[in-house]
CSV table of C-alpha atoms in Angstrom, one decimal:
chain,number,residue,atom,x,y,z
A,1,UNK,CA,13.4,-265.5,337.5
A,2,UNK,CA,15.5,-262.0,336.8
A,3,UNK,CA,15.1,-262.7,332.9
A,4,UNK,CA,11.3,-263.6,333.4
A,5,UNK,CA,10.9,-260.5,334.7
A,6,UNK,CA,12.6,-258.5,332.5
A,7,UNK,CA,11.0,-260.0,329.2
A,8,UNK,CA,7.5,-259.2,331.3
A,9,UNK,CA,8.9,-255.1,331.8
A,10,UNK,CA,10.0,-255.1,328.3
A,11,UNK,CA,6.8,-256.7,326.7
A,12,UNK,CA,4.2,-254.3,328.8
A,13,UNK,CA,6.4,-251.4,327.3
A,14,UNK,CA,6.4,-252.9,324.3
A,15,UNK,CA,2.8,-253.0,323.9
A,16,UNK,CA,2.2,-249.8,325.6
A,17,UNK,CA,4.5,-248.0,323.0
A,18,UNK,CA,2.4,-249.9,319.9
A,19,UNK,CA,-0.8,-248.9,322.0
A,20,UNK,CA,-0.2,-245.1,322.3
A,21,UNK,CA,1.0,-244.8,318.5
A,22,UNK,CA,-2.6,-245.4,317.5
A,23,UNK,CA,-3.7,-241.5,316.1
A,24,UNK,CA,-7.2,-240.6,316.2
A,25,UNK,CA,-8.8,-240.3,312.8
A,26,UNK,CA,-10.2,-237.0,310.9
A,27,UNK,CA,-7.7,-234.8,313.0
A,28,UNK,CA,-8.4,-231.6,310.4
A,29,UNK,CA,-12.1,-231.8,311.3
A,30,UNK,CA,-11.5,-231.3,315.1
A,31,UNK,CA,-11.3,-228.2,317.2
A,32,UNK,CA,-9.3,-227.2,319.8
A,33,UNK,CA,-9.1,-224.9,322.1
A,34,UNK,CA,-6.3,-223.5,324.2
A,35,UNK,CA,-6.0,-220.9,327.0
A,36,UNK,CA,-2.7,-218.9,328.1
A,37,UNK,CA,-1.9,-218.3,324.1
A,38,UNK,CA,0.3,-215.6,324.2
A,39,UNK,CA,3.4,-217.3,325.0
A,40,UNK,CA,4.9,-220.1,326.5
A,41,UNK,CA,3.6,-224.1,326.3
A,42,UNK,CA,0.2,-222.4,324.8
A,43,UNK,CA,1.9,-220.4,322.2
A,44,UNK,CA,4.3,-223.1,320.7
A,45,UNK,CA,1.1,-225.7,321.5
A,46,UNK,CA,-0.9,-223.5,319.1
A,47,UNK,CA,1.6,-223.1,316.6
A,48,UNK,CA,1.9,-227.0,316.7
A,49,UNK,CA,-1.2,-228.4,316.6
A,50,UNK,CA,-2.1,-225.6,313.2
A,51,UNK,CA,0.5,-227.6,311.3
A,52,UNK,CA,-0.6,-230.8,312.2
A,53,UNK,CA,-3.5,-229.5,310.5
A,54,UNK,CA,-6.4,-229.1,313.6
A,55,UNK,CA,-9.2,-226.4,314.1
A,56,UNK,CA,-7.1,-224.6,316.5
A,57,UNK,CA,-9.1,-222.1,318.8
A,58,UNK,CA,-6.4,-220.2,320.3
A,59,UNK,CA,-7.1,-218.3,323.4
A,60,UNK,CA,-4.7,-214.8,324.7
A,61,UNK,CA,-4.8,-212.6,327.4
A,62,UNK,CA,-3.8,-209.8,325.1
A,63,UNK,CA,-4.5,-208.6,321.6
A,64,UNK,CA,-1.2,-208.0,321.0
A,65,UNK,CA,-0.3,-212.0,321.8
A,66,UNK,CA,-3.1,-212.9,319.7
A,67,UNK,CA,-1.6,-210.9,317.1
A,68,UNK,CA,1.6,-212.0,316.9
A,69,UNK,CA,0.0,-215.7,317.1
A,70,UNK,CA,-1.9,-215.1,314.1
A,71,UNK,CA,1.1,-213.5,312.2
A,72,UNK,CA,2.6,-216.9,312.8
A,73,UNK,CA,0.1,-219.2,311.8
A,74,UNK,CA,-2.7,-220.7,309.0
A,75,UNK,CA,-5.7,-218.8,308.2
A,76,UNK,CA,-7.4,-221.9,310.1
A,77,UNK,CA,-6.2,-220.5,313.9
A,78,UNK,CA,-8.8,-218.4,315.3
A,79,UNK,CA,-7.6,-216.1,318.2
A,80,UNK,CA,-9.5,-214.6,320.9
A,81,UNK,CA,-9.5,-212.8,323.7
A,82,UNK,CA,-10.1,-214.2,326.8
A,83,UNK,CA,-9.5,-213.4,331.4
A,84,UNK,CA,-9.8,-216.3,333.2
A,85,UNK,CA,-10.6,-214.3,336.2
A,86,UNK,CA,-13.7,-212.8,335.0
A,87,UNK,CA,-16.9,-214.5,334.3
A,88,UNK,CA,-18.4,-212.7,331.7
A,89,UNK,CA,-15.2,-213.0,329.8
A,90,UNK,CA,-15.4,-217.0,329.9
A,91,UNK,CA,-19.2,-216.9,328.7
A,92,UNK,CA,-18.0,-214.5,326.3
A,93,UNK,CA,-15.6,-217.3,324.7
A,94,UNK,CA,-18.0,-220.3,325.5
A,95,UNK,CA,-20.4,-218.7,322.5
A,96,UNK,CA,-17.7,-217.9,320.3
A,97,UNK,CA,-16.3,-220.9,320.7
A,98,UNK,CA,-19.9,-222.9,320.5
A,99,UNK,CA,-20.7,-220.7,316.9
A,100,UNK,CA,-17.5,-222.6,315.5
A,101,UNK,CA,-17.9,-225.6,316.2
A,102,UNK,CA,-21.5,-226.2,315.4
A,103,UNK,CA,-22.9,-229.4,316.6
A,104,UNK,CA,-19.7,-231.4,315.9
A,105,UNK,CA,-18.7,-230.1,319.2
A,106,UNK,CA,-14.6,-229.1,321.1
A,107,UNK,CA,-12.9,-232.4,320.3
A,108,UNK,CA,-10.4,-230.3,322.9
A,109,UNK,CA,-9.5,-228.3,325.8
A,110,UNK,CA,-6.5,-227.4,326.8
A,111,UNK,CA,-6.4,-225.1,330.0
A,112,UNK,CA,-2.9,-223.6,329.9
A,113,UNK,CA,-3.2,-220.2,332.0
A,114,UNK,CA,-1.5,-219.7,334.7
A,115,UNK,CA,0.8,-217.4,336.5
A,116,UNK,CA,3.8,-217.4,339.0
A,117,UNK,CA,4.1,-215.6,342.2
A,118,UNK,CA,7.9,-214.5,343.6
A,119,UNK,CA,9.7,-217.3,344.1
A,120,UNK,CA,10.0,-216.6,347.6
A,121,UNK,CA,9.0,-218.5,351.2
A,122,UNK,CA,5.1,-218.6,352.0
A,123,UNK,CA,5.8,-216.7,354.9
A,124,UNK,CA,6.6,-213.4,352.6
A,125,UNK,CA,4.1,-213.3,350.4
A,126,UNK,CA,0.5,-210.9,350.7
A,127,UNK,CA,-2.8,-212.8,350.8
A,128,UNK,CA,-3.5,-210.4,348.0
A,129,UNK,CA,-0.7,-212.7,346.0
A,130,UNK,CA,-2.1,-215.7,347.0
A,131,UNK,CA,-5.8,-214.9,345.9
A,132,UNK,CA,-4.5,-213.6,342.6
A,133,UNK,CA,-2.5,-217.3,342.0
A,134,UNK,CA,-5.5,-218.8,342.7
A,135,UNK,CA,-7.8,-217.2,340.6
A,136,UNK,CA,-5.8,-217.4,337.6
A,137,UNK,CA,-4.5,-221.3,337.9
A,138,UNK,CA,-7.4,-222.9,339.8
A,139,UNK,CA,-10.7,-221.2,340.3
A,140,UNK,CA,-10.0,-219.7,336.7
A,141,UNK,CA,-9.3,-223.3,335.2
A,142,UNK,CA,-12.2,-225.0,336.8
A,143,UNK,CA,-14.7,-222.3,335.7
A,144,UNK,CA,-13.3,-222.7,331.9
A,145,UNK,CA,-13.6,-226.2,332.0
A,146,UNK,CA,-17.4,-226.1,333.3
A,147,UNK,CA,-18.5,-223.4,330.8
A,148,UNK,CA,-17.2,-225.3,327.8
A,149,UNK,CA,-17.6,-229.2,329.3
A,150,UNK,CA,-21.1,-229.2,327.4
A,151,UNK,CA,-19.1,-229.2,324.4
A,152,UNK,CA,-16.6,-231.5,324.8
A,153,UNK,CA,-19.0,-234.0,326.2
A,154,UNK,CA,-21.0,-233.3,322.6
A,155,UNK,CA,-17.9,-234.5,320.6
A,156,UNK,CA,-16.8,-237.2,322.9
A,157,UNK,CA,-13.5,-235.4,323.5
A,158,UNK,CA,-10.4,-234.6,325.8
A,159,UNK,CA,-9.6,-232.4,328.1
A,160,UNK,CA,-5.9,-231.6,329.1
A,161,UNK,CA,-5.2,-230.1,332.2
A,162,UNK,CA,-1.7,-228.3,332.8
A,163,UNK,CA,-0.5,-229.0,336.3
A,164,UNK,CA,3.1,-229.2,337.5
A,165,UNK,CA,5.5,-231.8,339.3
A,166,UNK,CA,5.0,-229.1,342.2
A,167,UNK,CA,1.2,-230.5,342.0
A,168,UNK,CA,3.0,-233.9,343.0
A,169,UNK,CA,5.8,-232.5,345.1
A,170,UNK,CA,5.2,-229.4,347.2
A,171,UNK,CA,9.0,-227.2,347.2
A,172,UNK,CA,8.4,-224.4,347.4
A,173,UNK,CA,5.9,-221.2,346.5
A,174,UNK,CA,3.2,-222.3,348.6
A,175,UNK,CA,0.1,-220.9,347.2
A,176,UNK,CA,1.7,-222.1,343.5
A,177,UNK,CA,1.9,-225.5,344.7
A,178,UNK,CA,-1.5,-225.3,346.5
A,179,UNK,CA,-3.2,-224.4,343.0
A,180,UNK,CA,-1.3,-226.7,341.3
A,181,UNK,CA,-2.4,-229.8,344.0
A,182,UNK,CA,-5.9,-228.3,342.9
A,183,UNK,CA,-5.3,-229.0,339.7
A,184,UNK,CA,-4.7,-232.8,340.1
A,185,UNK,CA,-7.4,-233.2,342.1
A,186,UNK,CA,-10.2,-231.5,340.0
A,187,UNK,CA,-8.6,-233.5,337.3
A,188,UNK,CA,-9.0,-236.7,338.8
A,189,UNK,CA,-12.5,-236.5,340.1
A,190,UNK,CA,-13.7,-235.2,336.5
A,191,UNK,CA,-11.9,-237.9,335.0
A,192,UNK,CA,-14.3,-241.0,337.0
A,193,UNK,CA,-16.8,-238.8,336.4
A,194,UNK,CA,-17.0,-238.6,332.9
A,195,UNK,CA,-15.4,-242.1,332.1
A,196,UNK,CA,-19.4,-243.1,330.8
A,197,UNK,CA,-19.3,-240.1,328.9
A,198,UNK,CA,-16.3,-241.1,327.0
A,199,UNK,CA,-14.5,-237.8,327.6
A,200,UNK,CA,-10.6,-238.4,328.2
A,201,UNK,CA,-8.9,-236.0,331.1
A,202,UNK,CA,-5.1,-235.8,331.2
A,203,UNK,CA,-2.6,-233.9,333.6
A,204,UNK,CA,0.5,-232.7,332.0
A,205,UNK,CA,2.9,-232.4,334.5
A,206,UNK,CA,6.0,-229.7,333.6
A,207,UNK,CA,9.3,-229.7,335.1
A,208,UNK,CA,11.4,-226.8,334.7
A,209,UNK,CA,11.3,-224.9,332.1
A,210,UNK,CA,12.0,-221.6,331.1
A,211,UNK,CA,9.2,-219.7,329.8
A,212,UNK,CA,7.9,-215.8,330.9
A,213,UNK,CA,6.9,-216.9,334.2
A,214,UNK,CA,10.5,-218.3,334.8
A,215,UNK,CA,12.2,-215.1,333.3
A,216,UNK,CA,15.4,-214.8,335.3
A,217,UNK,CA,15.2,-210.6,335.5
A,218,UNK,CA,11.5,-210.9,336.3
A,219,UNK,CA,11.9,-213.8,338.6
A,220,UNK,CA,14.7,-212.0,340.6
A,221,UNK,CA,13.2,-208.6,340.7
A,222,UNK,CA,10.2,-210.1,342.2
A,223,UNK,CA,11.8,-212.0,344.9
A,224,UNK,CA,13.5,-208.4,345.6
A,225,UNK,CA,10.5,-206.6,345.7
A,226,UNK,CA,8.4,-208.8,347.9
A,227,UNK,CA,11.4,-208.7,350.4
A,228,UNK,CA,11.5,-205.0,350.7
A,229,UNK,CA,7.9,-205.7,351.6
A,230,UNK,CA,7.6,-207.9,354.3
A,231,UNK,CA,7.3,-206.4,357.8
A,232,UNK,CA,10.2,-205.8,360.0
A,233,UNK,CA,9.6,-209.1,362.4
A,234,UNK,CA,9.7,-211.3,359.2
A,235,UNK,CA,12.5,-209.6,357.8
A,236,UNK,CA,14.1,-210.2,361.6
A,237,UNK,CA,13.2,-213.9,361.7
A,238,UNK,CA,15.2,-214.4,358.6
A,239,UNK,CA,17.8,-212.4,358.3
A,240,UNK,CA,20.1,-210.7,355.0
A,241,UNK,CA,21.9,-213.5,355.1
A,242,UNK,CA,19.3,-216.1,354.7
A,243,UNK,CA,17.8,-213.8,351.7
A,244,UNK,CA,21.3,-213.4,350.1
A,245,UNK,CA,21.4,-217.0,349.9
A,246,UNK,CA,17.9,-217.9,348.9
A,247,UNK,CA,18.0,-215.4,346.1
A,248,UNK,CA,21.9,-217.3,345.0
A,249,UNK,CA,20.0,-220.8,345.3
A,250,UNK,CA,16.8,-219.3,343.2
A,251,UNK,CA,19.3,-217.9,340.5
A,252,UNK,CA,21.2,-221.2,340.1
A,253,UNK,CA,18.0,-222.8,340.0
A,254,UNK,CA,16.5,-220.8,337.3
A,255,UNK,CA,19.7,-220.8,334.9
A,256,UNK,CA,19.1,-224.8,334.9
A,257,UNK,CA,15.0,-224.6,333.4
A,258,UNK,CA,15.0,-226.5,330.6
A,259,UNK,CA,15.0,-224.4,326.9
A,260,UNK,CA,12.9,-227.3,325.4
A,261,UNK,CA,9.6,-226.7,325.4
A,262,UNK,CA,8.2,-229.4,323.0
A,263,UNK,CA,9.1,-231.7,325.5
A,264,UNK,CA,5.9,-230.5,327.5
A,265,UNK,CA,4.0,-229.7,324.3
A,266,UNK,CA,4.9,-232.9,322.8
A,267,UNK,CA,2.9,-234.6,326.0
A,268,UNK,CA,-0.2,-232.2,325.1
A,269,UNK,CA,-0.5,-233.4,321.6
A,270,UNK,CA,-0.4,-236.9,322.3
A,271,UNK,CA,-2.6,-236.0,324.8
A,272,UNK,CA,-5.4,-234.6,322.4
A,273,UNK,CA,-4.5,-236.8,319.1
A,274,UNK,CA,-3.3,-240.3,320.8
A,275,UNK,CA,-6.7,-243.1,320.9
A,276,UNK,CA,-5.3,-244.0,323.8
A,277,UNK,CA,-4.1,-241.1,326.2
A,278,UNK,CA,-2.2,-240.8,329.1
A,279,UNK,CA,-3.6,-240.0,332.2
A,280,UNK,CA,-0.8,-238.0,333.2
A,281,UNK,CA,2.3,-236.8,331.6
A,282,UNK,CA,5.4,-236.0,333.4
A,283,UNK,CA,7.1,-233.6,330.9
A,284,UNK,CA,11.4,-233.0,331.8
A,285,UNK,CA,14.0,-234.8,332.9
A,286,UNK,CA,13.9,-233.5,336.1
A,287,UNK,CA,10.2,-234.0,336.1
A,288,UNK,CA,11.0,-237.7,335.4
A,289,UNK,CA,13.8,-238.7,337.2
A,290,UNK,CA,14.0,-236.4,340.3
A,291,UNK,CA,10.7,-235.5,341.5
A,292,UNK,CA,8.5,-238.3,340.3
A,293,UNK,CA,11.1,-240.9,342.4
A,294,UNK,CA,11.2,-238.4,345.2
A,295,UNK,CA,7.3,-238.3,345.5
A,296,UNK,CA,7.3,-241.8,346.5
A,297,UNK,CA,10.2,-242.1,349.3
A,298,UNK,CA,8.8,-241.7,353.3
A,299,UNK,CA,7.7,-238.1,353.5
A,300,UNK,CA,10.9,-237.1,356.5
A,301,UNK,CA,13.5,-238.8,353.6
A,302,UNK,CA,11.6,-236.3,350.7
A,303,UNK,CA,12.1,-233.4,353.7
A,304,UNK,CA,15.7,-234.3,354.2
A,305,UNK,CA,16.5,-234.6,350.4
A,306,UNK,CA,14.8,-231.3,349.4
A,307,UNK,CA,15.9,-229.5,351.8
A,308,UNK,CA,19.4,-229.9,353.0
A,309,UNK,CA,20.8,-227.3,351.3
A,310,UNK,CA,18.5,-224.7,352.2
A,311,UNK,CA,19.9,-222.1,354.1
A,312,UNK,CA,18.9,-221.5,357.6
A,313,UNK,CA,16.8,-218.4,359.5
A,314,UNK,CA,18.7,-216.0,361.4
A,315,UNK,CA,16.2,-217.1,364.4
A,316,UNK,CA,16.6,-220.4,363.6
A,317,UNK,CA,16.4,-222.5,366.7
């Protein structure tokens, strides 16, 4: 019965290894289009889908990043500037984006933006943190995606959403995790929703991995600043020694991201160039073997598991 069952495992991976090889055809007549280009997944993403030899419509925050893209790439990259936050920037890039690709449409999206917030308990952090996290890696990626879904409905296309295994396991940064659950869940209802118009949604789901928004210096500095910050009562509940040792743990953690980013820009080009896509990607080791496990055990095992090592409140009771 064991070996039945094995042979059955090995033949479905079989076949959905020969499945997924399939490319999609005419790949240098296709456009793409990336936000968050400046660094990171959407910087090496850029640079990786230009020698594969696609349209790529590369989105930065900064005309310095898109500079420095451009130095780096084909004359077929296009760069432009673009603020998720703002409205009129988004319309801005929908037109330029809808001159260049004529009526053959945006074979694909990729909505990459996104920022970090200290990496520090919920409990510390100002509303005015939480609103900016928000804007930037939810409201921000919804209101992209609805400006340019016109078209990558045209072209029959893909878009690729960039989540995070905290969208499938909340840790810690609350309002992170919050925008991140948003993420999957936008992704999911878009995806049944435009299964008729043939347009393929996927959710790449990072691990660790150090990029600007896991800068160590940054990182640290931040979880510094927002501690000097909080009110006295918070700073009471908690106690030095609780911060000492959440700002070790965070430290630790941080000198273990992951240096390989292809591993999560590897999942965005099969993403956009595989006939048969993934609905969701689960890019890192950790990603893969830690938290994707984790996120099915009984939710007071996950508790016990995740946190046991945390340190505990000076008021702890």
């Amino acid at each position: 019965m064991w070996l039945y069952l094995a042979a059955l495992v090995g033949l479905y991976y079989l076949l959905r290894w020969y499945r997924e090889r399939q490319v999609v055809s005419d790949l240098r007549d296709k456009y793409v289009f990336i936000t968050g280009c400046d660094s990171g997944f959407g910087n090496l993403l850029a640079r990786q889908l230009d020698l594969r030899g696609l349209r790529v419509l590369a989105a930065c925050l900064t005309e310095k990043g898109a500079e420095q893209l451009r130095d780096q790439t084909s004359d077929r990259l296009e760069t432009v500037i673009l603020d998720v936050t703002k409205t009129e920037s988004i319309s801005a890039a929908t037109e330029w984006v809808k001159e260049r690709v004529g009526d053959r449409g945006l074979w694909g999206l990729v909505n990459n933006a996104g920022i970090f917030h200290p990496l520090c308990c919920t409990e510390w952090l100002k509303i005015e943190t939480y609103v900016d996290v928000l804007k930037v890696n939810l409201i921000g990626l919804m209101e992209v995606t609805l400006s340019m879904l016109p078209l990558v409905r045209k072209a029959q296309g893909r878009i690729v959403n960039v989540s995070s295994i905290l969208g499938r396991v909340a840790f810690f940064g609350g309002v992170y995790c919050s925008s991140k659950y948003g993420v999957e869940a936008f992704s999911d209802v878009l995806r049944r929703e435009l299964q008729h118009f043939r347009v393929k949604i996927s959710i790449v789901e990072p691990g660790y991995f150090r990029t600007g928004m896991t800068d160590l210096l940054w990182s640290l500095g931040k979880i510094k600043q927002a501690w000097e910050e909080v009110p006295a009562h918070i700073k009471e509940a908690y106690g030095q020694k609780f911060f000492d040792a959440h700002h070790n743990g965070v430290k630790q953690g941080l000198l273990r991201c992951s240096t390989n980013l292809n591993l999560v820009t590897d999942c965005m080009e099969h993403a956009l160039i595989s006939v048969h896509p993934r609905t969701r990607y689960s890019a890192g080791w950790d990603s893969q073997f830690f938290f994707i496990p984790l996120s099915y055990l009984p939710t007071s095992l996950a508790d016990y598991i995740l946190t046991r090592s945390w340190p505990k409140p000076a008021q702890a009771v």
